[in-house]
mmCIF file of C-alpha atoms in Angstrom:
data_model
loop_
_atom_site.group_PDB
_atom_site.id
_atom_site.type_symbol
_atom_site.label_atom_id
_atom_site.label_comp_id
_atom_site.label_asym_id
_atom_site.label_seq_id
_atom_site.Cartn_x
_atom_site.Cartn_y
_atom_site.Cartn_z
ATOM 1 C CA MET H 1 164.572 -33.319 -49.164
ATOM 2 C CA THR H 2 163.614 -36.485 -47.275
ATOM 3 C CA GLU H 3 167.061 -37.950 -47.987
ATOM 4 C CA ALA H 4 168.868 -34.866 -46.661
ATOM 5 C CA PRO H 5 170.786 -35.381 -43.397
ATOM 6 C CA ILE H 6 169.681 -34.518 -39.899
ATOM 7 C CA GLY H 7 171.928 -31.855 -38.393
ATOM 8 C CA VAL H 8 173.008 -32.608 -34.830
ATOM 9 C CA PHE H 9 174.825 -29.860 -32.930
ATOM 10 C CA ASP H 10 176.591 -29.994 -29.580
ATOM 11 C CA SER H 11 179.192 -27.910 -27.830
ATOM 12 C CA GLY H 12 181.473 -30.951 -27.776
ATOM 13 C CA PHE H 13 181.201 -34.713 -27.421
ATOM 14 C CA GLY H 14 178.133 -35.389 -25.257
ATOM 15 C CA GLY H 15 175.750 -34.908 -28.166
ATOM 16 C CA LEU H 16 177.199 -38.043 -29.709
ATOM 17 C CA THR H 17 174.972 -40.016 -27.320
ATOM 18 C CA VAL H 18 172.043 -38.281 -29.011
ATOM 19 C CA ALA H 19 173.507 -39.139 -32.415
ATOM 20 C CA ARG H 20 173.830 -42.762 -31.257
ATOM 21 C CA GLU H 21 170.129 -42.841 -30.369
ATOM 22 C CA VAL H 22 169.217 -41.254 -33.709
ATOM 23 C CA LEU H 23 171.210 -43.911 -35.558
ATOM 24 C CA ASP H 24 169.510 -46.652 -33.509
ATOM 25 C CA GLN H 25 165.941 -45.330 -33.637
ATOM 26 C CA LEU H 26 166.039 -43.929 -37.185
ATOM 27 C CA PRO H 27 168.430 -46.287 -38.991
ATOM 28 C CA HIS H 28 167.587 -45.005 -42.481
ATOM 29 C CA GLU H 29 168.463 -41.387 -41.669
ATOM 30 C CA SER H 30 171.773 -39.687 -42.478
ATOM 31 C CA VAL H 31 173.403 -37.636 -39.709
ATOM 32 C CA LEU H 32 175.623 -34.569 -40.029
ATOM 33 C CA TYR H 33 177.166 -33.919 -36.602
ATOM 34 C CA LEU H 34 178.961 -30.721 -35.592
ATOM 35 C CA GLY H 35 180.782 -30.499 -32.264
ATOM 36 C CA ASP H 36 182.116 -27.074 -31.274
ATOM 37 C CA THR H 37 185.072 -28.584 -29.429
ATOM 38 C CA ALA H 38 187.282 -25.543 -30.054
ATOM 39 C CA ARG H 39 185.033 -23.488 -27.762
ATOM 40 C CA THR H 40 183.733 -26.112 -25.353
ATOM 41 C CA PRO H 41 182.534 -26.033 -22.615
ATOM 42 C CA TYR H 42 179.584 -23.710 -23.068
ATOM 43 C CA GLY H 43 178.373 -24.016 -19.484
ATOM 44 C CA PRO H 44 180.609 -21.363 -17.848
ATOM 45 C CA ARG H 45 180.099 -18.851 -20.667
ATOM 46 C CA PRO H 46 177.633 -15.918 -20.564
ATOM 47 C CA ILE H 47 174.301 -16.860 -22.115
ATOM 48 C CA ALA H 48 174.734 -14.209 -24.850
ATOM 49 C CA GLN H 49 177.968 -15.885 -25.934
ATOM 50 C CA VAL H 50 176.373 -19.348 -25.831
ATOM 51 C CA ARG H 51 173.623 -17.978 -28.069
ATOM 52 C CA GLU H 52 176.148 -16.474 -30.502
ATOM 53 C CA PHE H 53 178.236 -19.646 -30.751
ATOM 54 C CA SER H 54 175.205 -21.906 -31.042
ATOM 55 C CA LEU H 55 173.618 -19.918 -33.864
ATOM 56 C CA GLU H 56 176.923 -19.851 -35.745
ATOM 57 C CA CYS H 57 177.066 -23.655 -35.594
ATOM 58 C CA LEU H 58 173.411 -24.100 -36.488
ATOM 59 C CA ASP H 59 173.820 -21.697 -39.417
ATOM 60 C CA ARG H 60 176.660 -23.847 -40.698
ATOM 61 C CA LEU H 61 174.552 -27.012 -40.521
ATOM 62 C CA VAL H 62 171.697 -25.306 -42.366
ATOM 63 C CA GLU H 63 174.180 -24.222 -45.051
ATOM 64 C CA HIS H 64 174.943 -27.932 -45.543
ATOM 65 C CA GLY H 65 171.285 -28.548 -46.428
ATOM 66 C CA VAL H 66 170.006 -30.461 -43.403
ATOM 67 C CA LYS H 67 166.291 -31.246 -43.223
ATOM 68 C CA ALA H 68 166.036 -30.913 -39.431
ATOM 69 C CA LEU H 69 168.154 -29.645 -36.547
ATOM 70 C CA VAL H 70 168.804 -31.327 -33.208
ATOM 71 C CA ILE H 71 170.287 -29.128 -30.474
ATOM 72 C CA ALA H 72 172.014 -31.874 -28.498
ATOM 73 C CA CYS H 73 173.350 -29.567 -25.804
ATOM 74 C CA ASN H 74 171.483 -28.577 -22.666
ATOM 75 C CA SER H 75 173.139 -25.152 -22.365
ATOM 76 C CA ALA H 76 172.463 -24.337 -26.018
ATOM 77 C CA SER H 77 168.883 -25.637 -25.804
ATOM 78 C CA ALA H 78 168.154 -23.240 -22.967
ATOM 79 C CA ALA H 79 169.833 -20.333 -24.780
ATOM 80 C CA VAL H 80 168.634 -20.517 -28.392
ATOM 81 C CA LEU H 81 165.596 -22.773 -28.841
ATOM 82 C CA ALA H 82 163.085 -19.959 -29.402
ATOM 83 C CA ASP H 83 165.483 -18.072 -31.691
ATOM 84 C CA ALA H 84 166.310 -21.193 -33.694
ATOM 85 C CA ARG H 85 162.681 -22.060 -34.359
ATOM 86 C CA GLU H 86 162.099 -18.548 -35.722
ATOM 87 C CA ARG H 87 165.395 -18.376 -37.639
ATOM 88 C CA TYR H 88 165.278 -21.650 -39.601
ATOM 89 C CA ALA H 89 162.750 -23.107 -42.018
ATOM 90 C CA VAL H 90 163.494 -26.679 -40.891
ATOM 91 C CA PRO H 91 162.141 -28.362 -37.723
ATOM 92 C CA VAL H 92 164.227 -27.878 -34.564
ATOM 93 C CA VAL H 93 164.338 -30.457 -31.759
ATOM 94 C CA GLU H 94 166.133 -30.031 -28.425
ATOM 95 C CA VAL H 95 166.992 -32.215 -25.427
ATOM 96 C CA ILE H 96 165.140 -30.725 -22.453
ATOM 97 C CA ARG H 97 161.408 -30.860 -23.151
ATOM 98 C CA PRO H 98 161.375 -34.401 -24.617
ATOM 99 C CA ALA H 99 163.003 -35.708 -21.440
ATOM 100 C CA VAL H 100 160.537 -33.807 -19.262
ATOM 101 C CA ARG H 101 157.573 -35.216 -21.170
ATOM 102 C CA ARG H 102 158.954 -38.736 -20.872
ATOM 103 C CA ALA H 103 159.547 -38.375 -17.130
ATOM 104 C CA MET H 104 155.993 -37.132 -16.633
ATOM 105 C CA ALA H 105 154.706 -40.167 -18.513
ATOM 106 C CA VAL H 106 156.589 -42.793 -16.507
ATOM 107 C CA THR H 107 156.643 -41.480 -12.924
ATOM 108 C CA ARG H 108 154.440 -43.384 -10.504
ATOM 109 C CA ASN H 109 154.690 -41.243 -7.368
ATOM 110 C CA GLY H 110 155.176 -37.833 -9.015
ATOM 111 C CA LYS H 111 158.664 -37.378 -7.525
ATOM 112 C CA ILE H 112 161.153 -36.692 -10.294
ATOM 113 C CA GLY H 113 164.866 -35.998 -10.018
ATOM 114 C CA VAL H 114 167.082 -34.209 -12.532
ATOM 115 C CA ILE H 115 170.859 -34.511 -12.628
ATOM 116 C CA SER H 116 172.858 -32.146 -14.819
ATOM 117 C CA THR H 117 175.952 -29.999 -15.087
ATOM 118 C CA ALA H 118 176.302 -27.046 -12.730
ATOM 119 C CA ALA H 119 175.441 -24.596 -15.531
ATOM 120 C CA THR H 120 172.242 -26.396 -16.511
ATOM 121 C CA HIS H 121 171.276 -26.764 -12.849
ATOM 122 C CA GLN H 122 171.789 -23.044 -12.257
ATOM 123 C CA SER H 123 169.838 -22.119 -15.394
ATOM 124 C CA ARG H 124 166.743 -23.884 -14.007
ATOM 125 C CA ALA H 125 165.931 -24.901 -17.580
ATOM 126 C CA TYR H 126 164.567 -28.289 -16.509
ATOM 127 C CA LEU H 127 162.645 -26.927 -13.539
ATOM 128 C CA ASP H 128 161.089 -24.245 -15.737
ATOM 129 C CA SER H 129 159.962 -26.939 -18.183
ATOM 130 C CA PHE H 130 157.835 -28.482 -15.425
ATOM 131 C CA VAL H 131 155.938 -25.217 -14.890
ATOM 132 C CA ALA H 132 152.727 -26.657 -16.336
ATOM 133 C CA ALA H 133 152.953 -29.872 -14.317
ATOM 134 C CA PRO H 134 150.149 -30.595 -11.809
ATOM 135 C CA PRO H 135 150.744 -29.788 -8.109
ATOM 136 C CA SER H 136 151.188 -33.491 -7.382
ATOM 137 C CA VAL H 137 154.497 -33.482 -9.299
ATOM 138 C CA HIS H 138 157.590 -32.586 -7.278
ATOM 139 C CA VAL H 139 160.938 -32.036 -8.983
ATOM 140 C CA ALA H 140 164.381 -32.001 -7.384
ATOM 141 C CA SER H 141 167.502 -30.916 -9.272
ATOM 142 C CA GLN H 142 171.072 -31.945 -8.478
ATOM 143 C CA ALA H 143 174.281 -30.691 -10.083
ATOM 144 C CA CYS H 144 176.821 -33.443 -10.831
ATOM 145 C CA PRO H 145 179.884 -31.645 -12.227
ATOM 146 C CA ARG H 146 182.345 -34.525 -11.872
ATOM 147 C CA PHE H 147 180.369 -36.871 -14.089
ATOM 148 C CA VAL H 148 181.453 -35.141 -17.313
ATOM 149 C CA GLU H 149 185.105 -35.263 -16.255
ATOM 150 C CA LEU H 150 184.858 -38.976 -15.521
ATOM 151 C CA VAL H 151 183.138 -39.800 -18.814
ATOM 152 C CA GLU H 152 185.617 -37.849 -20.942
ATOM 153 C CA ALA H 153 188.459 -39.569 -19.083
ATOM 154 C CA GLY H 154 186.933 -42.913 -20.028
ATOM 155 C CA VAL H 155 185.943 -43.786 -16.462
ATOM 156 C CA THR H 156 182.316 -44.952 -16.689
ATOM 157 C CA SER H 157 182.284 -47.741 -14.096
ATOM 158 C CA GLY H 158 184.176 -48.951 -11.067
ATOM 159 C CA PRO H 159 184.582 -47.825 -7.437
ATOM 160 C CA GLU H 160 185.333 -44.164 -8.200
ATOM 161 C CA VAL H 161 182.183 -43.713 -10.270
ATOM 162 C CA ILE H 162 180.050 -45.537 -7.686
ATOM 163 C CA GLU H 163 181.412 -43.386 -4.860
ATOM 164 C CA VAL H 164 180.782 -40.136 -6.739
ATOM 165 C CA ALA H 165 177.303 -41.295 -7.779
ATOM 166 C CA ARG H 166 176.350 -42.185 -4.204
ATOM 167 C CA ASP H 167 177.397 -38.736 -3.038
ATOM 168 C CA TYR H 168 175.477 -36.902 -5.775
ATOM 169 C CA LEU H 169 172.358 -39.074 -5.687
ATOM 170 C CA ALA H 170 171.871 -39.243 -1.913
ATOM 171 C CA PRO H 171 169.781 -36.017 -1.720
ATOM 172 C CA LEU H 172 167.494 -37.313 -4.478
ATOM 173 C CA GLN H 173 167.109 -40.683 -2.787
ATOM 174 C CA GLU H 174 166.101 -38.843 0.384
ATOM 175 C CA ARG H 175 163.353 -37.172 -1.672
ATOM 176 C CA ASP H 176 162.105 -40.651 -2.738
ATOM 177 C CA VAL H 177 162.327 -39.942 -6.464
ATOM 178 C CA ASP H 178 161.104 -42.821 -8.624
ATOM 179 C CA THR H 179 162.219 -41.243 -11.916
ATOM 180 C CA LEU H 180 165.556 -39.640 -12.755
ATOM 181 C CA ILE H 181 166.236 -37.485 -15.818
ATOM 182 C CA LEU H 182 169.806 -37.752 -17.086
ATOM 183 C CA GLY H 183 170.009 -34.067 -17.908
ATOM 184 C CA CYS H 184 173.379 -34.109 -19.639
ATOM 185 C CA THR H 185 174.175 -35.943 -22.837
ATOM 186 C CA HIS H 186 177.316 -37.449 -21.252
ATOM 187 C CA TYR H 187 175.307 -39.232 -18.582
ATOM 188 C CA PRO H 188 173.857 -42.159 -20.598
ATOM 189 C CA LEU H 189 177.371 -43.625 -20.530
ATOM 190 C CA LEU H 190 176.978 -43.889 -16.731
ATOM 191 C CA THR H 191 173.618 -45.684 -16.853
ATOM 192 C CA GLN H 192 174.799 -48.926 -15.296
ATOM 193 C CA ALA H 193 176.499 -47.203 -12.359
ATOM 194 C CA LEU H 194 173.543 -44.876 -11.749
ATOM 195 C CA GLN H 195 171.059 -47.744 -11.855
ATOM 196 C CA TYR H 196 173.223 -49.756 -9.437
ATOM 197 C CA VAL H 197 173.255 -46.926 -6.899
ATOM 198 C CA LEU H 198 169.559 -46.048 -7.231
ATOM 199 C CA GLY H 199 168.163 -49.554 -7.555
ATOM 200 C CA GLU H 200 165.922 -51.035 -10.209
ATOM 201 C CA GLN H 201 162.831 -49.333 -8.776
ATOM 202 C CA VAL H 202 163.989 -45.949 -10.143
ATOM 203 C CA GLN H 203 163.265 -45.297 -13.820
ATOM 204 C CA LEU H 204 166.099 -43.564 -15.690
ATOM 205 C CA VAL H 205 165.088 -41.164 -18.457
ATOM 206 C CA SER H 206 167.809 -40.444 -21.002
ATOM 207 C CA SER H 207 167.508 -37.048 -22.637
ATOM 208 C CA ALA H 208 169.284 -38.612 -25.626
ATOM 209 C CA ALA H 209 166.729 -41.396 -26.103
ATOM 210 C CA ALA H 210 163.782 -39.055 -25.511
ATOM 211 C CA THR H 211 165.148 -36.560 -28.029
ATOM 212 C CA ALA H 212 165.560 -39.211 -30.736
ATOM 213 C CA ALA H 213 161.983 -40.361 -30.125
ATOM 214 C CA ASP H 214 160.789 -36.751 -30.416
ATOM 215 C CA LEU H 215 162.764 -36.363 -33.635
ATOM 216 C CA PHE H 216 161.012 -39.416 -35.094
ATOM 217 C CA ARG H 217 157.637 -37.851 -34.244
ATOM 218 C CA VAL H 218 158.578 -34.485 -35.777
ATOM 219 C CA LEU H 219 159.910 -36.029 -38.993
ATOM 220 C CA THR H 220 156.832 -38.240 -39.312
ATOM 221 C CA ASP H 221 154.440 -35.336 -38.767
ATOM 222 C CA SER H 222 156.370 -33.227 -41.291
ATOM 223 C CA GLY H 223 156.551 -35.932 -43.956
ATOM 224 C CA LEU H 224 160.350 -35.860 -43.795
ATOM 225 C CA LEU H 225 161.196 -39.452 -42.882
ATOM 226 C CA ALA H 226 163.729 -41.040 -45.204
ATOM 227 C CA ALA H 227 162.616 -43.968 -47.325
ATOM 228 C CA GLN H 228 163.152 -47.441 -45.926
ATOM 229 C CA ASP H 229 165.609 -48.219 -48.725
ATOM 230 C CA ASN H 230 167.675 -45.072 -48.133
ATOM 231 C CA GLU H 231 171.355 -45.809 -47.554
ATOM 232 C CA PRO H 232 172.432 -43.301 -44.886
ATOM 233 C CA VAL H 233 175.696 -41.374 -45.052
ATOM 234 C CA HIS H 234 177.051 -39.991 -41.784
ATOM 235 C CA GLN H 235 179.459 -37.069 -41.506
ATOM 236 C CA TRP H 236 181.342 -35.850 -38.443
ATOM 237 C CA LEU H 237 182.575 -32.265 -38.075
ATOM 238 C CA THR H 238 184.466 -30.536 -35.284
ATOM 239 C CA THR H 239 185.685 -26.993 -34.817
ATOM 240 C CA GLY H 240 188.703 -28.347 -32.926
ATOM 241 C CA ASP H 241 191.291 -31.039 -33.535
ATOM 242 C CA PRO H 242 189.858 -33.806 -35.770
ATOM 243 C CA ASP H 243 192.211 -36.470 -34.399
ATOM 244 C CA GLY H 244 191.305 -35.733 -30.784
ATOM 245 C CA PHE H 245 187.630 -35.663 -31.690
ATOM 246 C CA HIS H 246 187.914 -38.993 -33.506
ATOM 247 C CA TYR H 247 189.430 -40.701 -30.450
ATOM 248 C CA LEU H 248 186.691 -39.595 -28.053
ATOM 249 C CA ALA H 249 183.908 -39.888 -30.622
ATOM 250 C CA ARG H 250 184.511 -43.601 -31.123
ATOM 251 C CA ARG H 251 184.243 -44.057 -27.350
ATOM 252 C CA PHE H 252 180.949 -42.153 -27.206
ATOM 253 C CA LEU H 253 179.353 -43.477 -30.369
ATOM 254 C CA GLY H 254 181.242 -46.419 -31.849
ATOM 255 C CA PRO H 255 182.696 -47.513 -35.167
ATOM 256 C CA GLU H 256 180.288 -45.378 -37.233
ATOM 257 C CA VAL H 257 182.701 -42.491 -36.665
ATOM 258 C CA GLU H 258 185.183 -42.914 -39.488
ATOM 259 C CA GLN H 259 186.635 -39.725 -40.944
ATOM 260 C CA VAL H 260 186.340 -36.478 -38.974
ATOM 261 C CA HIS H 261 186.664 -33.121 -40.728
ATOM 262 C CA ARG H 262 187.425 -29.651 -39.441
ATOM 263 C CA ALA H 263 184.560 -27.156 -39.639
ATOM 264 C CA PHE H 264 185.296 -23.438 -39.728
ATOM 265 C CA VAL H 265 182.662 -21.668 -37.685
ATOM 266 C CA GLY H 266 182.489 -18.071 -36.496
ATOM 267 C CA ARG H 267 184.354 -14.942 -37.465
ATOM 268 C CA ALA H 268 187.759 -16.002 -36.090
ATOM 269 C CA ASP H 269 187.598 -19.391 -37.792
ATOM 270 C CA GLU H 270 186.529 -17.826 -41.083
ATOM 271 C CA ARG H 271 189.645 -15.631 -41.039
ATOM 272 C CA LEU H 272 191.767 -18.714 -40.291
ATOM 273 C CA ALA H 273 190.167 -20.662 -43.147
ATOM 274 C CA ALA H 274 190.940 -17.850 -45.603
ATOM 275 C CA GLN H 275 194.662 -17.885 -44.802
#
């Protein structure tokens, strides 16, 4: 069981930044990644539909024999975390609470900013995760919808990114935040631009890095860490076009993405697979 892969699920490509952190922080672990690119984005969808799609994808990963699940999607984390932990016998890790814990640990003045997609911002998932924080902690949330478009277009630096970042980050700078949570798994690819706009005095917290660190803790506590001599095997699945996924996946993650296979998920896909 310890040599079984870690299942990483995302609605599309952003979760590959989480997979990248898992590969870096847990180099002996195998990863089985599933991106639901045929039905992305999840953000505009009703929460009941996000829950349905997410559980279908997680079910498929569990069928492949994973030893742990990582929900590398903010919308899905907010929609299905409680259900997933009751539904599956393997540990389940998500992206929101690890980032919140990390931000609480590193802030110096108690003023924390969160940037995310419009859907995650509207869900208040990050703000709700600070409910147990002391009164001295103040959290400000900012939706940054254009960031995902820029990243998927391959535009992660340059004047356009800087201009958009200045516009989005200005309200948070006015609040004197000293810590910023990158509350979308696309955003780590914008780290340099965000740090340039904010200045070195602001600590950036990547939900991807925090999630991988939390995964290491969970696997260690559960006795599920792979052996140091384990030779990992990584697999990449998409519900959409494998060629299109492969092109973007190598941009997000790197040369570890070799072959990409089509995964049939959900009732409509199962009918298609049977034809």
